[in-house]
CSV table of C-alpha atoms in Angstrom, one decimal:
chain,number,residue,atom,x,y,z
A,196,UNK,CA,75.0,187.0,-44.2
A,197,UNK,CA,74.1,185.4,-47.7
A,198,UNK,CA,77.5,186.2,-49.2
A,199,UNK,CA,79.1,184.4,-46.2
A,200,UNK,CA,76.9,181.3,-46.8
A,201,UNK,CA,77.9,181.6,-50.5
A,202,UNK,CA,81.6,181.7,-49.6
A,203,UNK,CA,81.1,178.6,-47.3
A,204,UNK,CA,79.5,176.4,-50.0
A,205,UNK,CA,82.2,177.5,-52.6
A,206,UNK,CA,85.0,176.6,-50.1
A,207,UNK,CA,83.2,173.3,-49.6
A,208,UNK,CA,82.9,172.6,-53.3
A,209,UNK,CA,86.6,173.4,-53.8
A,210,UNK,CA,87.4,171.1,-51.0
A,211,UNK,CA,85.3,168.1,-52.4
A,212,UNK,CA,86.8,168.7,-55.8
A,213,UNK,CA,90.2,168.7,-54.6
A,214,UNK,CA,89.5,165.6,-52.1
A,215,UNK,CA,88.2,163.7,-55.2
A,216,UNK,CA,91.4,164.3,-57.3
A,217,UNK,CA,93.5,163.4,-54.4
A,218,UNK,CA,91.6,160.0,-53.7
A,219,UNK,CA,91.9,159.3,-57.3
A,220,UNK,CA,95.4,159.7,-57.4
A,221,UNK,CA,96.5,158.5,-54.2
A,222,UNK,CA,93.6,156.2,-52.6
A,223,UNK,CA,91.8,156.7,-49.5
A,224,UNK,CA,94.4,155.6,-47.1
A,225,UNK,CA,95.7,159.0,-45.7
A,226,UNK,CA,97.0,157.9,-42.5
A,227,UNK,CA,100.6,156.8,-43.5
A,228,UNK,CA,101.1,160.2,-45.3
A,229,UNK,CA,99.6,162.2,-42.6
A,230,UNK,CA,101.5,160.4,-39.4
A,231,UNK,CA,104.7,159.8,-41.7
A,232,UNK,CA,105.2,163.4,-42.1
A,233,UNK,CA,104.7,163.9,-38.5
A,234,UNK,CA,107.3,161.3,-37.7
A,235,UNK,CA,109.9,162.9,-39.9
A,236,UNK,CA,109.8,166.2,-37.8
A,237,UNK,CA,109.5,168.1,-41.0
A,238,UNK,CA,107.6,171.2,-42.0
A,239,UNK,CA,104.6,169.0,-43.4
A,240,UNK,CA,104.5,167.1,-40.0
A,241,UNK,CA,104.4,170.5,-38.1
A,242,UNK,CA,101.3,171.5,-40.3
A,243,UNK,CA,99.5,168.1,-39.9
A,244,UNK,CA,100.3,168.5,-36.0
A,245,UNK,CA,98.8,172.1,-36.2
A,246,UNK,CA,95.8,170.8,-38.1
A,247,UNK,CA,95.0,168.0,-35.9
A,248,UNK,CA,95.0,170.6,-33.0
A,249,UNK,CA,92.3,172.6,-35.1
A,250,UNK,CA,90.4,169.5,-35.7
A,251,UNK,CA,90.4,168.6,-31.9
A,252,UNK,CA,89.1,172.5,-31.4
A,253,UNK,CA,86.5,172.1,-34.0
A,254,UNK,CA,85.3,168.7,-32.4
A,255,UNK,CA,85.5,170.2,-28.8
A,256,UNK,CA,83.4,173.1,-29.9
A,257,UNK,CA,80.7,170.8,-31.6
A,258,UNK,CA,80.3,168.8,-28.6
A,259,UNK,CA,80.2,171.8,-26.2
A,260,UNK,CA,77.6,173.8,-28.6
A,261,UNK,CA,75.5,170.7,-28.5
A,262,UNK,CA,75.7,170.3,-24.6
A,263,UNK,CA,77.8,167.1,-25.0
A,264,UNK,CA,74.5,165.2,-25.9
A,265,UNK,CA,74.7,161.8,-27.7
A,266,UNK,CA,74.2,163.6,-30.9
A,267,UNK,CA,76.6,166.4,-30.0
A,268,UNK,CA,79.5,163.6,-29.3
A,269,UNK,CA,78.5,162.0,-32.7
A,270,UNK,CA,78.7,165.4,-34.6
A,271,UNK,CA,82.2,166.1,-32.7
A,272,UNK,CA,83.5,162.6,-34.1
A,273,UNK,CA,82.3,163.8,-37.6
A,274,UNK,CA,84.0,167.1,-37.0
A,275,UNK,CA,87.2,165.8,-36.0
A,276,UNK,CA,87.5,163.3,-38.9
A,277,UNK,CA,85.6,165.3,-41.5
A,278,UNK,CA,87.4,168.6,-40.9
A,279,UNK,CA,86.3,171.5,-43.2
A,280,UNK,CA,84.2,168.8,-45.0
A,281,UNK,CA,81.9,168.7,-42.1
A,282,UNK,CA,82.5,172.2,-40.6
A,283,UNK,CA,81.5,174.3,-43.6
A,284,UNK,CA,78.1,172.7,-44.3
A,285,UNK,CA,77.5,172.5,-40.5
A,286,UNK,CA,78.1,176.2,-40.1
A,287,UNK,CA,75.9,176.9,-43.3
A,288,UNK,CA,73.2,174.8,-41.8
A,289,UNK,CA,73.4,176.6,-38.2
A,290,UNK,CA,73.5,180.1,-40.0
A,291,UNK,CA,70.3,179.2,-42.0
A,292,UNK,CA,68.8,177.6,-38.9
A,293,UNK,CA,69.3,180.6,-36.6
A,294,UNK,CA,68.7,183.3,-39.3
A,295,UNK,CA,72.2,184.4,-39.0
A,296,UNK,CA,72.3,185.1,-35.2
A,297,UNK,CA,75.9,184.6,-34.5
A,298,UNK,CA,75.5,184.2,-30.9
A,299,UNK,CA,73.1,181.3,-31.4
A,300,UNK,CA,75.2,179.8,-34.2
A,301,UNK,CA,78.4,180.0,-31.8
A,302,UNK,CA,76.7,179.0,-28.6
A,303,UNK,CA,73.7,176.6,-29.5
A,304,UNK,CA,72.2,175.1,-26.4
A,305,UNK,CA,74.5,177.2,-24.3
A,306,UNK,CA,72.8,180.3,-25.5
A,307,UNK,CA,71.3,182.4,-23.0
A,308,UNK,CA,68.6,185.0,-23.9
A,309,UNK,CA,70.6,188.5,-23.8
A,310,UNK,CA,67.4,190.6,-24.2
A,311,UNK,CA,67.3,191.1,-20.3
């Protein structure tokens, strides 16, 4: 599992570096770019729509995993707007917290004891 943790952190570092460079070049206002591509019905717009759906799935899973609690909803909002910048460190934290137990990582408060 440790190589997986390392991979998650390398990906997170690469994303942070790339994001910093883009912010330096284009600023923080990504919405005109993001929705503008979607409004043009182009391949970049198709990618942005697909990506938005993945963000929604990530946020939905995060809220469900945390039992739709207040903190789970707050984490879901972070998941939606943070994308991989949230999900990579969150999965790393969960893997560390649950000692690599994949069922506990994925299901959280919905995890049932399967030792029966």
